[in-house]
Coordinates of C-alpha atoms and ligand atoms in Angstrom, one line a residue:
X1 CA 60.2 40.5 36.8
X2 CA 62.5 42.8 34.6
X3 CA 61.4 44.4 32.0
X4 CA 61.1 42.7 28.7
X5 CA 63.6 43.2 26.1
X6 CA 62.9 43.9 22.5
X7 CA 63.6 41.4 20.2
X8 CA 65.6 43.8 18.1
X9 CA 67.3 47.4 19.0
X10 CA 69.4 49.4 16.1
X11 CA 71.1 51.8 16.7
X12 CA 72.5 54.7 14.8
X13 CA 73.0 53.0 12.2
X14 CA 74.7 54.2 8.8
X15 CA 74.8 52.1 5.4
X16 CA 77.5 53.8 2.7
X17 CA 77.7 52.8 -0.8
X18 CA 79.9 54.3 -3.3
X19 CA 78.2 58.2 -4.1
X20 CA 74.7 56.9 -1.8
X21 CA 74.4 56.9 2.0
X22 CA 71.7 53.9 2.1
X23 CA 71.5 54.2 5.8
X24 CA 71.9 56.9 7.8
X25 CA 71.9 57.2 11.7
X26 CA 69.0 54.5 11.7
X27 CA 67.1 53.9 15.1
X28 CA 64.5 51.7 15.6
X29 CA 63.5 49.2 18.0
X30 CA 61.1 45.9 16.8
X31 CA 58.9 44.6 20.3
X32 CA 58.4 40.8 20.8
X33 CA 55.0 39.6 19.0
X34 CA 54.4 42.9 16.8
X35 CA 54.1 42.9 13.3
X36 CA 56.1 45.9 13.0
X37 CA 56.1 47.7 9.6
X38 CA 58.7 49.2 7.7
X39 CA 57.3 51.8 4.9
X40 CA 59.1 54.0 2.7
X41 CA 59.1 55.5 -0.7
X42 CA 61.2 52.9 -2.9
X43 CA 65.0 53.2 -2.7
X44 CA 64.5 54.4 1.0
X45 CA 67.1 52.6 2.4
X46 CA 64.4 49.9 3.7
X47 CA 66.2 46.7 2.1
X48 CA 69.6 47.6 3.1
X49 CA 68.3 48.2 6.5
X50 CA 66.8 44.9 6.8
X51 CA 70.2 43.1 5.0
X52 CA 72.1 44.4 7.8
X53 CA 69.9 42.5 10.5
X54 CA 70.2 39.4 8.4
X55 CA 74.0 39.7 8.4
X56 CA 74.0 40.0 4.3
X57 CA 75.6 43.2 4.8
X58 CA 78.0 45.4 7.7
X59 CA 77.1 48.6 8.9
X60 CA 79.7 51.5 8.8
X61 CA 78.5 52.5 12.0
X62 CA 75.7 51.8 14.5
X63 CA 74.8 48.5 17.1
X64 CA 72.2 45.5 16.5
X65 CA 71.2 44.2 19.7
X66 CA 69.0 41.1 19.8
X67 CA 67.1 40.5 22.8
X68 CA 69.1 42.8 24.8
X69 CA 72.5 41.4 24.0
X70 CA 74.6 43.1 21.4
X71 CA 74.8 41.1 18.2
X72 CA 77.8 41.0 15.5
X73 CA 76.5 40.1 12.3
X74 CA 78.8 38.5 9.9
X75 CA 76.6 36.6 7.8
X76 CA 72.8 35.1 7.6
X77 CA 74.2 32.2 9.1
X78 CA 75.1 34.3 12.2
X79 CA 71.6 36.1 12.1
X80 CA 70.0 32.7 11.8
X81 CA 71.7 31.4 14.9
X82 CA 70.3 34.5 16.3
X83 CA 66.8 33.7 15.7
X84 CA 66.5 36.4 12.9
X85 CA 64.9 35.2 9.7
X86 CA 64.3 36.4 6.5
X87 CA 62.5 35.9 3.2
X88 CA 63.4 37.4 0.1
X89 CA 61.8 39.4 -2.4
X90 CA 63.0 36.9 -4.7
X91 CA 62.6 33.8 -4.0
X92 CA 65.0 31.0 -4.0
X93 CA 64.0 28.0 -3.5
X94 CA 65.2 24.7 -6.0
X95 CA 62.5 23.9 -8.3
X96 CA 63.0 20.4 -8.9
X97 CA 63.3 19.5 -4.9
X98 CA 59.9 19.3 -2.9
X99 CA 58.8 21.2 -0.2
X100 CA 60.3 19.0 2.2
X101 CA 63.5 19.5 0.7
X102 CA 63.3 23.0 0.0
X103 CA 63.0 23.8 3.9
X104 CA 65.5 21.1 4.6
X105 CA 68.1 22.0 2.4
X106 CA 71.2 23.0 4.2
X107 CA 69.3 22.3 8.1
X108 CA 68.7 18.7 7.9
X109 CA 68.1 16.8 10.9
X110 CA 70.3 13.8 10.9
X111 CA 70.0 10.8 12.8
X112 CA 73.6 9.3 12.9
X113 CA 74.7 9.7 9.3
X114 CA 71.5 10.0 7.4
X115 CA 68.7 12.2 7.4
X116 CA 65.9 12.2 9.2
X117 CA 63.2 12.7 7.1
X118 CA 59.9 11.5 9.3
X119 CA 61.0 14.1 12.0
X120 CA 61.4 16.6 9.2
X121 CA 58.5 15.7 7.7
X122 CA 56.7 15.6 11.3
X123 CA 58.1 19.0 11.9
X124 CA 56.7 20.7 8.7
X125 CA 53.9 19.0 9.7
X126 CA 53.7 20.8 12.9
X127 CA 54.3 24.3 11.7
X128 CA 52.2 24.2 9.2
X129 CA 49.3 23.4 11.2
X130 CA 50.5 26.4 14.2
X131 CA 50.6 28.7 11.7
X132 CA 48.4 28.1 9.3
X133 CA 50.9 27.6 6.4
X134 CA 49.1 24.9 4.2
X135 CA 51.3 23.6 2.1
X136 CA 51.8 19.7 1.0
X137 CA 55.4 18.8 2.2
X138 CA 55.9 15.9 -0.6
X139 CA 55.3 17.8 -3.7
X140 CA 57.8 19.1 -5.9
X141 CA 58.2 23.0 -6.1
X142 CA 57.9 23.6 -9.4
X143 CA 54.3 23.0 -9.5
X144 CA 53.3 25.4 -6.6
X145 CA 51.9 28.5 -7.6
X146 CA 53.9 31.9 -5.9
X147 CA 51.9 31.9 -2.8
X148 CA 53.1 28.4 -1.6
X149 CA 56.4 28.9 -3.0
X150 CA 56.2 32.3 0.0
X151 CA 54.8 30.2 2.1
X152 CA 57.4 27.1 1.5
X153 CA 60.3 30.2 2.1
X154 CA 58.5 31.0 5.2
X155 CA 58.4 27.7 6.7
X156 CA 62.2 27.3 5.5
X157 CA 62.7 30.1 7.6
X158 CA 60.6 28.9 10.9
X159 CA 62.8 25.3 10.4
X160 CA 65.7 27.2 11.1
X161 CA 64.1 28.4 14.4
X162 CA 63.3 31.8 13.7
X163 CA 61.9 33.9 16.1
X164 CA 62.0 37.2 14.4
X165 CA 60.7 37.0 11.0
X166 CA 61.7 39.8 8.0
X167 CA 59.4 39.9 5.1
X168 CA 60.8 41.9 2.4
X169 CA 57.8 43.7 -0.1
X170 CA 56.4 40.4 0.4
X171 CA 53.0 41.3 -1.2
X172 CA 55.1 42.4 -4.4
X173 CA 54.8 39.3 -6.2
X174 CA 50.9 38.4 -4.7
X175 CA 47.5 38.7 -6.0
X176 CA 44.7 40.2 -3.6
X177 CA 43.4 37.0 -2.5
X178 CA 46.7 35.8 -1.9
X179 CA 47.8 39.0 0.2
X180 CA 45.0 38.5 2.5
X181 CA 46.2 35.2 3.1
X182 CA 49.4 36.3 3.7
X183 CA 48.4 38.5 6.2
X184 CA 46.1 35.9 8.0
X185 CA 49.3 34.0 8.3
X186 CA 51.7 36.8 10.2
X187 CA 48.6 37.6 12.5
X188 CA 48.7 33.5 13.5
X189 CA 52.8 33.7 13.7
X190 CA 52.4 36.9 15.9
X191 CA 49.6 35.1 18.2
X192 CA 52.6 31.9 18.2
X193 CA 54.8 35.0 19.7
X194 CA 56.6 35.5 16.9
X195 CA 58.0 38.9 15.8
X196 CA 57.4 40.1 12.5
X197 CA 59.1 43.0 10.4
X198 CA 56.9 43.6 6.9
X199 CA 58.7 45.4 4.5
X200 CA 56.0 47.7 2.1
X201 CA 55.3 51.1 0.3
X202 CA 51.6 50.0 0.0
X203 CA 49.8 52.5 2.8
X204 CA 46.6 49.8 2.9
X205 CA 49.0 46.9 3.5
X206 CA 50.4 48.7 6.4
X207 CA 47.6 50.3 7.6
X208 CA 45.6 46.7 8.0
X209 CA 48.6 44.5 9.1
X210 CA 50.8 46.1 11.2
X211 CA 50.5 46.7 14.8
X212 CA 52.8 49.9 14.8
X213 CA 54.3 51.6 11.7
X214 CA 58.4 52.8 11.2
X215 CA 58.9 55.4 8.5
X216 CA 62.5 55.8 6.6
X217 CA 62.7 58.3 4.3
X218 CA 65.9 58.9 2.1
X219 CA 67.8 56.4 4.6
X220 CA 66.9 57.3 8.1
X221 CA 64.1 56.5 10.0
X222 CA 61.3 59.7 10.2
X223 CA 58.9 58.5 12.5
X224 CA 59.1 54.9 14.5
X225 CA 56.4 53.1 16.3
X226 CA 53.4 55.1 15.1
X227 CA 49.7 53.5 16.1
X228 CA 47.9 52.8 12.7
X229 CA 44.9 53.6 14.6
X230 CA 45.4 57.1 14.5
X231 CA 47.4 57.5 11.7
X232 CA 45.8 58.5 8.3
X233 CA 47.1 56.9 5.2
X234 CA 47.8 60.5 4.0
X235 CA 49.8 61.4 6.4
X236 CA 51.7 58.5 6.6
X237 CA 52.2 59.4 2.8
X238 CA 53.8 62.5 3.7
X239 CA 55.8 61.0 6.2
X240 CA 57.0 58.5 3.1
X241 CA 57.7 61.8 1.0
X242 CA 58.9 64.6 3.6
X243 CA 56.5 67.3 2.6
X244 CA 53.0 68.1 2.4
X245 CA 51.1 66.7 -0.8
X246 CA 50.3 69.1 -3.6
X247 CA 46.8 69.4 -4.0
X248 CA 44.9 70.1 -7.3
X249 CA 44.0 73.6 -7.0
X250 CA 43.4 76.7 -9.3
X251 CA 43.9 80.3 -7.9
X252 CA 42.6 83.2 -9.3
X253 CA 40.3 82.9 -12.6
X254 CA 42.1 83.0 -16.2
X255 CA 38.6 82.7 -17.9
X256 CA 38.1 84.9 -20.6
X257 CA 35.2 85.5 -22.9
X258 CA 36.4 84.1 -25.9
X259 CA 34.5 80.9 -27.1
X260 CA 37.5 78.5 -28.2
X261 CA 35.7 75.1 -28.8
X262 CA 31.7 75.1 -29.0
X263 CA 30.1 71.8 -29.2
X264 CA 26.4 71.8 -30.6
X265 CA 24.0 68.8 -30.3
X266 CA 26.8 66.3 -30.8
X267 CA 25.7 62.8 -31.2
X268 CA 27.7 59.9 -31.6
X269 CA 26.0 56.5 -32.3
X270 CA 27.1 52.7 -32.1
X271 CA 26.9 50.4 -35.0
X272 CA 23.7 49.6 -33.5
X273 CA 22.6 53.0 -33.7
X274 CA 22.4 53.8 -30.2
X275 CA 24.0 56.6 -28.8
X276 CA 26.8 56.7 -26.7
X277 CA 26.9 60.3 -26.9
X278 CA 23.5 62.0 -27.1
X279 CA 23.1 65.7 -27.6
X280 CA 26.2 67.2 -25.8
X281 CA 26.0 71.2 -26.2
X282 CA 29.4 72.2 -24.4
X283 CA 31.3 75.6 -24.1
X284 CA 35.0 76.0 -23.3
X285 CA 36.7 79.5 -23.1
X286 CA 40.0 80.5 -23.6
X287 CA 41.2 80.1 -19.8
X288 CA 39.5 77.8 -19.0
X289 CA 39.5 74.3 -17.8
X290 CA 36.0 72.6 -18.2
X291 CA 35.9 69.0 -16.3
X292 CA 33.8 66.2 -16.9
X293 CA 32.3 63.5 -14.5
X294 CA 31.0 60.6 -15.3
X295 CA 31.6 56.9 -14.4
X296 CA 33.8 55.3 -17.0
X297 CA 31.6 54.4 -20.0
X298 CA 29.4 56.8 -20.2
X299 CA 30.3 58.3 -23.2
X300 CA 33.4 60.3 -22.2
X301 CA 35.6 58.4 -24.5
X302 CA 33.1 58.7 -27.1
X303 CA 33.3 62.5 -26.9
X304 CA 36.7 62.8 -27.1
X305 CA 37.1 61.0 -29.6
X306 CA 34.8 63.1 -31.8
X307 CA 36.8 66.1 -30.6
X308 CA 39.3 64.7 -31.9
X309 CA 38.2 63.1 -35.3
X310 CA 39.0 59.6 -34.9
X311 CA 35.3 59.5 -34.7
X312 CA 32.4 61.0 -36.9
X313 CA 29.5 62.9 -35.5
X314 CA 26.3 61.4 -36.7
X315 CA 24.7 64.7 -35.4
X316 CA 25.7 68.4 -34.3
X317 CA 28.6 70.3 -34.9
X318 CA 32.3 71.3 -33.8
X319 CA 33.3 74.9 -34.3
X320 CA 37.0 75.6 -32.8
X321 CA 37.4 78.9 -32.9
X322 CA 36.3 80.2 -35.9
X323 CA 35.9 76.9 -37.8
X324 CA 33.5 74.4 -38.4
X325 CA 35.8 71.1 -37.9
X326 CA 33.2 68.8 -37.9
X327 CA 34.5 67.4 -40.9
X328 CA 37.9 67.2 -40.3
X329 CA 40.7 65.0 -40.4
X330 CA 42.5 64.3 -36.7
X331 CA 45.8 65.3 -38.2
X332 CA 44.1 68.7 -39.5
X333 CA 42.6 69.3 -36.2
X334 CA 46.2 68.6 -34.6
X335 CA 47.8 70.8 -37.3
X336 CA 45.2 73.8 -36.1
X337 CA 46.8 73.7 -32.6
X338 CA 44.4 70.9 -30.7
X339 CA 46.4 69.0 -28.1
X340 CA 45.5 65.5 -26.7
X341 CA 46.5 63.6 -23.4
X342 CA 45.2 60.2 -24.6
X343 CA 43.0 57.8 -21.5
X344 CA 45.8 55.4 -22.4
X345 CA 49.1 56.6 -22.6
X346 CA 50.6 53.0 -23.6
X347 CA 48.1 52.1 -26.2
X348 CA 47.8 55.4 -27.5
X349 CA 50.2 57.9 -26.7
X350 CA 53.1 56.4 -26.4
X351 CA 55.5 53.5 -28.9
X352 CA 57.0 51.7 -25.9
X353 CA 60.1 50.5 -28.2
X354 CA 60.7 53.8 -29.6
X355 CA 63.1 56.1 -28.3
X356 CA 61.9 59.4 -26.6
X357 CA 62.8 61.5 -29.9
X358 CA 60.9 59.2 -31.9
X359 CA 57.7 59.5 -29.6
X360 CA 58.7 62.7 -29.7
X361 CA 57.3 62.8 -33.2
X362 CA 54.1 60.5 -32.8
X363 CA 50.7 62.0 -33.8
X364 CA 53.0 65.1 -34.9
X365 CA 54.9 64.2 -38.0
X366 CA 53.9 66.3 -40.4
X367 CA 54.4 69.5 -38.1
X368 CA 57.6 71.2 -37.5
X369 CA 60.2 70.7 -35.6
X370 CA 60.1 67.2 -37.2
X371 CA 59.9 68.1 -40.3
X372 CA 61.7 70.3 -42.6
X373 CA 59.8 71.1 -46.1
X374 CA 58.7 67.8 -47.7
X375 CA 61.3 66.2 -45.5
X376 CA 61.5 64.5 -41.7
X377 CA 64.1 66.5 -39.6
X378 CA 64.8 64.3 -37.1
X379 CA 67.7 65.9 -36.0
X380 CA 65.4 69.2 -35.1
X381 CA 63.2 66.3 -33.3
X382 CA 66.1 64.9 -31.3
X383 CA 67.0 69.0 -30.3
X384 CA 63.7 69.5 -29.6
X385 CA 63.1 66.4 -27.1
X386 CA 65.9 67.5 -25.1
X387 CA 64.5 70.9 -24.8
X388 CA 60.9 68.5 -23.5
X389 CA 63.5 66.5 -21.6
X390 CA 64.4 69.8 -19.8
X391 CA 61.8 71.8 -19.5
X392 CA 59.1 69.2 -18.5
X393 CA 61.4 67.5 -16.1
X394 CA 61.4 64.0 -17.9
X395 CA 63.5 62.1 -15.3
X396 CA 65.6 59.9 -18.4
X397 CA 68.9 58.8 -19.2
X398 CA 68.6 59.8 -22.3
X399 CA 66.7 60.4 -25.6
X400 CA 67.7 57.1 -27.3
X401 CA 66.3 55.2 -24.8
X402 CA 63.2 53.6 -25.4
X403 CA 60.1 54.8 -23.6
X404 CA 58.8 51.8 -21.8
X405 CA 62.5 52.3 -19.7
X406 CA 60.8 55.8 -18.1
X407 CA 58.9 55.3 -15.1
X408 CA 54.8 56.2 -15.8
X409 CA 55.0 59.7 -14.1
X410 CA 58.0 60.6 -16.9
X411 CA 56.0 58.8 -19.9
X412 CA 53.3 61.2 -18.7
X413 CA 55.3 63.9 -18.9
X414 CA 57.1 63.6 -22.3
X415 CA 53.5 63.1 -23.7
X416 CA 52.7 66.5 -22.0
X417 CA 55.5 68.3 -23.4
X418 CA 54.8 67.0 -27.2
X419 CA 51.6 67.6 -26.8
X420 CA 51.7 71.7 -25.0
X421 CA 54.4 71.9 -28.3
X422 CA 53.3 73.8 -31.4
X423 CA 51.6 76.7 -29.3
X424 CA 47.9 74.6 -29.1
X425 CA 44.7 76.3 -28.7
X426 CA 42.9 73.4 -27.0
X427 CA 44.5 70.7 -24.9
X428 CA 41.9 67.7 -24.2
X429 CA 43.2 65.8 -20.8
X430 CA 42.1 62.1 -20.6
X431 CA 42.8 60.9 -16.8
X432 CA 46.2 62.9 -16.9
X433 CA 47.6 61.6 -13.5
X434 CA 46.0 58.0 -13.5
X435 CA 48.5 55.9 -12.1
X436 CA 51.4 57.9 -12.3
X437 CA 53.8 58.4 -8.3
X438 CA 52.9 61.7 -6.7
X439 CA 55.8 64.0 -7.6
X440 CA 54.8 63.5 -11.1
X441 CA 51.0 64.3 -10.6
X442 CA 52.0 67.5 -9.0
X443 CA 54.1 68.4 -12.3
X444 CA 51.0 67.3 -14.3
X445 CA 48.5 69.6 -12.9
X446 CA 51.3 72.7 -12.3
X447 CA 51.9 71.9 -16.4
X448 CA 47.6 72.0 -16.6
X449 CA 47.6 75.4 -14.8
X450 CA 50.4 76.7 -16.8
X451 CA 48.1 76.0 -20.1
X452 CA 45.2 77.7 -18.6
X453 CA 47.3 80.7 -17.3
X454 CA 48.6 81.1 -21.2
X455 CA 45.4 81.1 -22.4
X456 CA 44.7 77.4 -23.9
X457 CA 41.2 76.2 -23.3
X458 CA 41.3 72.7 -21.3
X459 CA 38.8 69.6 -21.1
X460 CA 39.2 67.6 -18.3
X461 CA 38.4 63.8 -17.7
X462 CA 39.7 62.5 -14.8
X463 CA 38.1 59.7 -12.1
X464 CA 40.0 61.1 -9.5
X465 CA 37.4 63.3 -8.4
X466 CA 39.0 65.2 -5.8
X467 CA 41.7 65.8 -9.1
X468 CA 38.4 66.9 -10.9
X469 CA 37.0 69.0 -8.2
X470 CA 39.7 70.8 -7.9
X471 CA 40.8 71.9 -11.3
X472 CA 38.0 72.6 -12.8
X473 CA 36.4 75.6 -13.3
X474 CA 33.6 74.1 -14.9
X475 CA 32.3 70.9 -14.0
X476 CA 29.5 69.0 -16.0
X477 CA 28.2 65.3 -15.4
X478 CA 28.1 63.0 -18.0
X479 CA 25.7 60.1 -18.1
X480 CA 24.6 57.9 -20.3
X481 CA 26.0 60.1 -23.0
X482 CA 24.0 63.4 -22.0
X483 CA 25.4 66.2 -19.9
X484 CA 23.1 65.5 -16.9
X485 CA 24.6 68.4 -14.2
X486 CA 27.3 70.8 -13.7
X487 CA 27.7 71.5 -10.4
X488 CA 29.9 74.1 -8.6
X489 CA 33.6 73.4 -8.1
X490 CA 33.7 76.1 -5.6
X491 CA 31.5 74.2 -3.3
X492 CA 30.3 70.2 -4.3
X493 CA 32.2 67.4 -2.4
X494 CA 33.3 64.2 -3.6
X495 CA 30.1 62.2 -2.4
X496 CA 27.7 64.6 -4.1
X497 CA 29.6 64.6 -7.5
X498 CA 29.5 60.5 -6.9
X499 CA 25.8 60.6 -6.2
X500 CA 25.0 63.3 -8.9
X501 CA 27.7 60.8 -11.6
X502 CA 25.1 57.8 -11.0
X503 CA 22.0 59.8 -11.2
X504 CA 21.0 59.3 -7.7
X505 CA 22.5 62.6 -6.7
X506 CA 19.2 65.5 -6.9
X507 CA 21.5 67.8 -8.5
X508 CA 19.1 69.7 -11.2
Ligands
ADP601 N1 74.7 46.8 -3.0 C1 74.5 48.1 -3.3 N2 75.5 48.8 -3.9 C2 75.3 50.2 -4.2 N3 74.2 50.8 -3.9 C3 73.2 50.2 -3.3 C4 73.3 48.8 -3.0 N4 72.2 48.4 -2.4 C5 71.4 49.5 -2.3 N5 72.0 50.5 -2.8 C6 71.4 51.9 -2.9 O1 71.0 52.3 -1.6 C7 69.8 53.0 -1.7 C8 68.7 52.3 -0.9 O2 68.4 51.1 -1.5 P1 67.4 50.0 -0.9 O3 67.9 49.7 0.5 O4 67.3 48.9 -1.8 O5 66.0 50.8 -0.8 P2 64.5 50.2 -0.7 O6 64.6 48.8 -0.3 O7 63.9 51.1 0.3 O8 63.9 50.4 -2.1 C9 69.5 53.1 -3.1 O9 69.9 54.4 -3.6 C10 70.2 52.0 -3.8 O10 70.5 52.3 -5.1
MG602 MG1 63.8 47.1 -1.3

C-alpha cells in the first residue's frame, strides 16, 4: 500500500503586501484526521496563510499540494472543489434565510429545475447527526445565538463536501461553554476522518484540542508538528514570541534605612462598622518594594485607599516621611510626591475618550507641567506626554488620540509615566501587569525596578504571585484585613504563599 499522503503540503511559501512580508518561506504539512493547530502572536501571518489555502489570496512564491497533487488556487471556489473549507472569523451568513438556506445558498441540489429541498434537508439532517452539529434546519438565522450561527457556517462548509476544514480564531467570538462544545464537535469531525486546521493565540485552546501544534512567528513557520503532550504552554509561548520570557526579578538590594511611609494601627471600618482593614502596622524604606498577598477582598483595596486619602482611617496613623498625612487630602498627598497605579486602570486611571495629553493630566492638574501659575498649560502637558510617549515606550499614533484606541499594555504604560512624573517619593502598584500582553509586563516591572533603583519606596499588590514573589523584597499576607505573615521572597513558592493567603498555610 503506498504511503498516505497528507491532506495538505505548503511549501515555501511567501505572502507580500505593500511595506509587510505576511508570509515568508512558509512550510508546513496538515496529516489526514489531525486537528492540526496553527498558533501565533496576532498579526503573525496566520490568516493570510490560511487565505492562501482557501484560494482568497495568491502566493508570491511557494506550492499548495492537496493530497499529493499540486493545487492552483484561484479562488474559494477552486479550494472548495478541492475539498478545502473554511469558516470565517466573521461570519456571514443571511439573517433573514434559515438554516437550511444558509448552507444551501449558492450549492443547491436541484432536481430538474427546482430545488431539492427534502434531500437538502435530509442531508443537514445527516451531518448534523455524524457530527454532532445540533442545529434546527427550519429556523430562521436571525434567532440563533453565535454558537449555532458557527455551527450553521460549519455545516455550510461540510455541504460543500469539505474534507479539510479551516477554522479561523474560531473561539474569538465564543463563551466557555460554548468553546468546549466547539471543541467536542472537531474531535467528532476528526473521528468522521476529517482534517482540521484551528486557527488560535490561546495556549489552553491549543494545548487541549489539537493533536500536533505549528508555530508562525512574524510570517514563517518556527516550529511545525510539535506533540502537545510534551510541550509546556510556556514554551510554546516563547515559541509565539522568539525569545525567552522576562521574568519578574530584583538583583542586588537598593534597601536603605530610611523609613518613607510608616503605617501605625490603621483601621478602616464599613458603614457597618466592621473592619475591612484591622490594625495594619507596615514599614516601607526608601528602596524598597514591599508586596502584599492576599486573595482579592481582603482588605487590600481598603488599604490603598487610605494610603491614598480617598478613604478616612477610623484608627492609626500615616506618617510619609516626616509627616503625619493622616488627615490629608488625596490631591495634597499626590502634590507631596505619592504615586498611584490604580487596580482599575479603566475606571480609575484612565478617561477612555480623552486624548493621551489629557490623561496625561488626570489626578495631576494642579501640579506642573499642566499648569502654569493659576493657569492650565496644556501646551507644557501636550510636550510633556510626548516626552511619556517616548521614554515609556507608549506604542500610539499619536497624543490626540483617545486612550481607549491604545492596546492595555500602552494604557498601562502612559499611566506609569504620569504617575513616575513629578519626582514621587512613594509609588503604590495595584495589579500593575493584570491583563496587559507580555512585552508590556516586562516594561512594567523594568519601569518598577527602575523606581526602586532611584530610591522611591514601592507597595506592591499583584495576584500574579509568581509577579509578587519575585519583586518583592518584602512580602506580607493580608487576610481578613490583618497582616497575617510575611514570608521570605528569597525562598517561599507559589503554593505556600497560596496556602499561607487562605490561612491554611502554617506560616507563623
Ligand atoms: N490585505 C492585506 N493588505 C495589506 N496587509 C495585510 C493584508 N492582510 C494582512 N496584512 C498584514 O499582514 C500581516 C499578517 O496579518 P494576518 O495574516 O492577518 O495575521 P494574523 O492572522 O496572524 O493575526 C499583518 O502585518 C497585516 O497587517
Ligand atoms: Mg488572523
Amino acid at each position: 500500500m503506498p504511503e498516505q499522503m497528507p491532506a495538505v503540503r505548503l511549501t515555501s511559501i511567501t505572502k507580500r503586501f505593500p511595506g509587510v512580508v505576511a508570509n515568508h518561506d512558509v512550510d508546513l504539512t496538515i496529516e489526514r484526521g489531525e486537528v492540526h493547530a496553527l498558533c501565533g502572536e496576532n498579526g503573525a501571518g496566520k490568516s493570510t496563510l490560511m487565505k492562501i489555502l482557501y484560494g482568497m489570496q495568491r502566493p508570491d512564491e511557494g506550492t499548495i499540494e492537496i493530497d499529493g497533487a499540486k493545487a492552483v488556487l484561484r479562488t474559494p471556489a477552486d479550494a472548495i472543489a478541492r475539498g478545502i473549507g473554511m469558516v470565517h472569523q466573521h461570519f456571514k451568513l443571511a439573517d433573514n434565510l434559515t438554516v437550511l438556506e444558509n448552507v444551501i445558498l449558492g450549492a443547491e441540489p436541484r432536481r430538474g429545475f427546482r430545488i431539492d429541498f427534502a434531500a437538502a434537508r435530509a442531508r443537514i439532517r445527516e451531518m448534523s447527526e455524524a457530527y454532532g452539529l445540533r442545529v434546527d434546519p427550519d429556523v430562521l438565522v436571525e434567532t440563533l445565538g453565535v454558537g449555532d450561527r458557527q455551527r450553521v457556517e460549519i455545516l455550510k462548509v461540510l455541504f460543500r463536501g469539505a474534507r479539510v476544514l479551516i477554522l479561523d480564531e474560531p473561539t474569538a467570538v465564543l463563551v466557555p461553554q460554548e468553546v468546549d462544545e466547539l471543541f467536542g464537535n472537531l474531535r467528532e469531525l476528526r473521528a468522521e476522518g476529517l482534517t482540521v486546521l484551528f486557527i488560535s493565540h490561546k495556549l489552553d485552546e491549543v494545548l487541549s484540542v489539537a493533536d500536533t501544534i505549528s508555530v508562525i512567528r512574524r510570517g514563517t513557520t518556527v516550529a511545525t508538528r510539535l506533540d502537545p503532550g510534551q510541550i509546556t504552554s510556556g514554551r510554546l509561548a516563547e515559541l509565539m514570541v522568539g525569545s525567552e520570557l522576562p521574568k519578574p526579578e530584583l538583583r542586588e538590594s537598593t534597601v536603605t534605612d530610611d523609613v518613607q511611609l510608616d503605617i501605625g494601627g490603621l483601621s478602616v471600618l464599613t458603614a457597618e462598622g466592621r473592619p475591612v482593614v484591622d490594625g495594619v502596622s507596615l514599614r516601607i524604606r526608601r528602596g524598597e518594594i514591599v508586596g502584599l498577598a492576599g486573595v482579592e477582598g481582603n482588605g487590600q483595596s481598603e488599604l490603598i485607599e487610605a494610603i491614598m486619602g480617598i478613604r478616612g482611617a477610623d484608627a492609626g496613623t500615616i506618617t510619609y516621611g516626616e509627616h503625619d498625612i493622616t488627615g490629608w487630602t488625596t490631591r495634597r498627598r499626590r502634590e507631596a510626591g505619592i504615586a498611584y497605579i490604580p487596580e482599575d486602570r479603566h475606571r480609575h486611571g484612565l478617561v477612555l475618550e480623552g486624548s493621551l495629553w489629557e490623561n496625561r493630566m488626570l489626578g495631576h492638574q494642579t501640579q506642573r507641567p499642566n499648569v502654569r501659575g493659576p493657569w492650565v498649560d496644556r501646551r507644557g502637558a501636550r510636550r510633556d506626554t510626548t516626552r511619556i510617549v517616548r521614554d515609556y515606550d507608549v506604542r500610539t499614533p499619536g497624543i490626540e488620540v483617545p486612550a481607549a484606541a491604545l492596546s492595555g499594555g500602552n494604557q498601562q504604560k502612559l499611566i506609569v509615566g504620569r504617575e513616575m512624573s513629578g519626582d514621587p517619593r512613594l509609588l503604590i502598584a495595584a495589579h500593575p501587569t493584570r491583563g496587559i500582553d507580555v512585552g508590556a509586563q516586562a516594561a512594567i516591572w523594568e519601569y518598577l525596578r527602575l523606581a526602586r533603583a532611584s530610591g522611591l519606596a514601592v507597595l506592591l499588590i499583584s495576584a500574579d504571585l509568581e509577579e509578587l514573589i519575585g519583586m518583592s523584597d518584602t512580602l506580607h499576607v493580608i487576610l481578613r484585613g490583618r497582616l497575617v505573615a510575611e514570608v521570605d521572597p528569597g525562598t517561599v513558592t507559589p503554593e505556600q504563599l497560596g496556602s499561607a493567603m487562605t490561612g491554611a498555610g502554617d506560616t507563623p
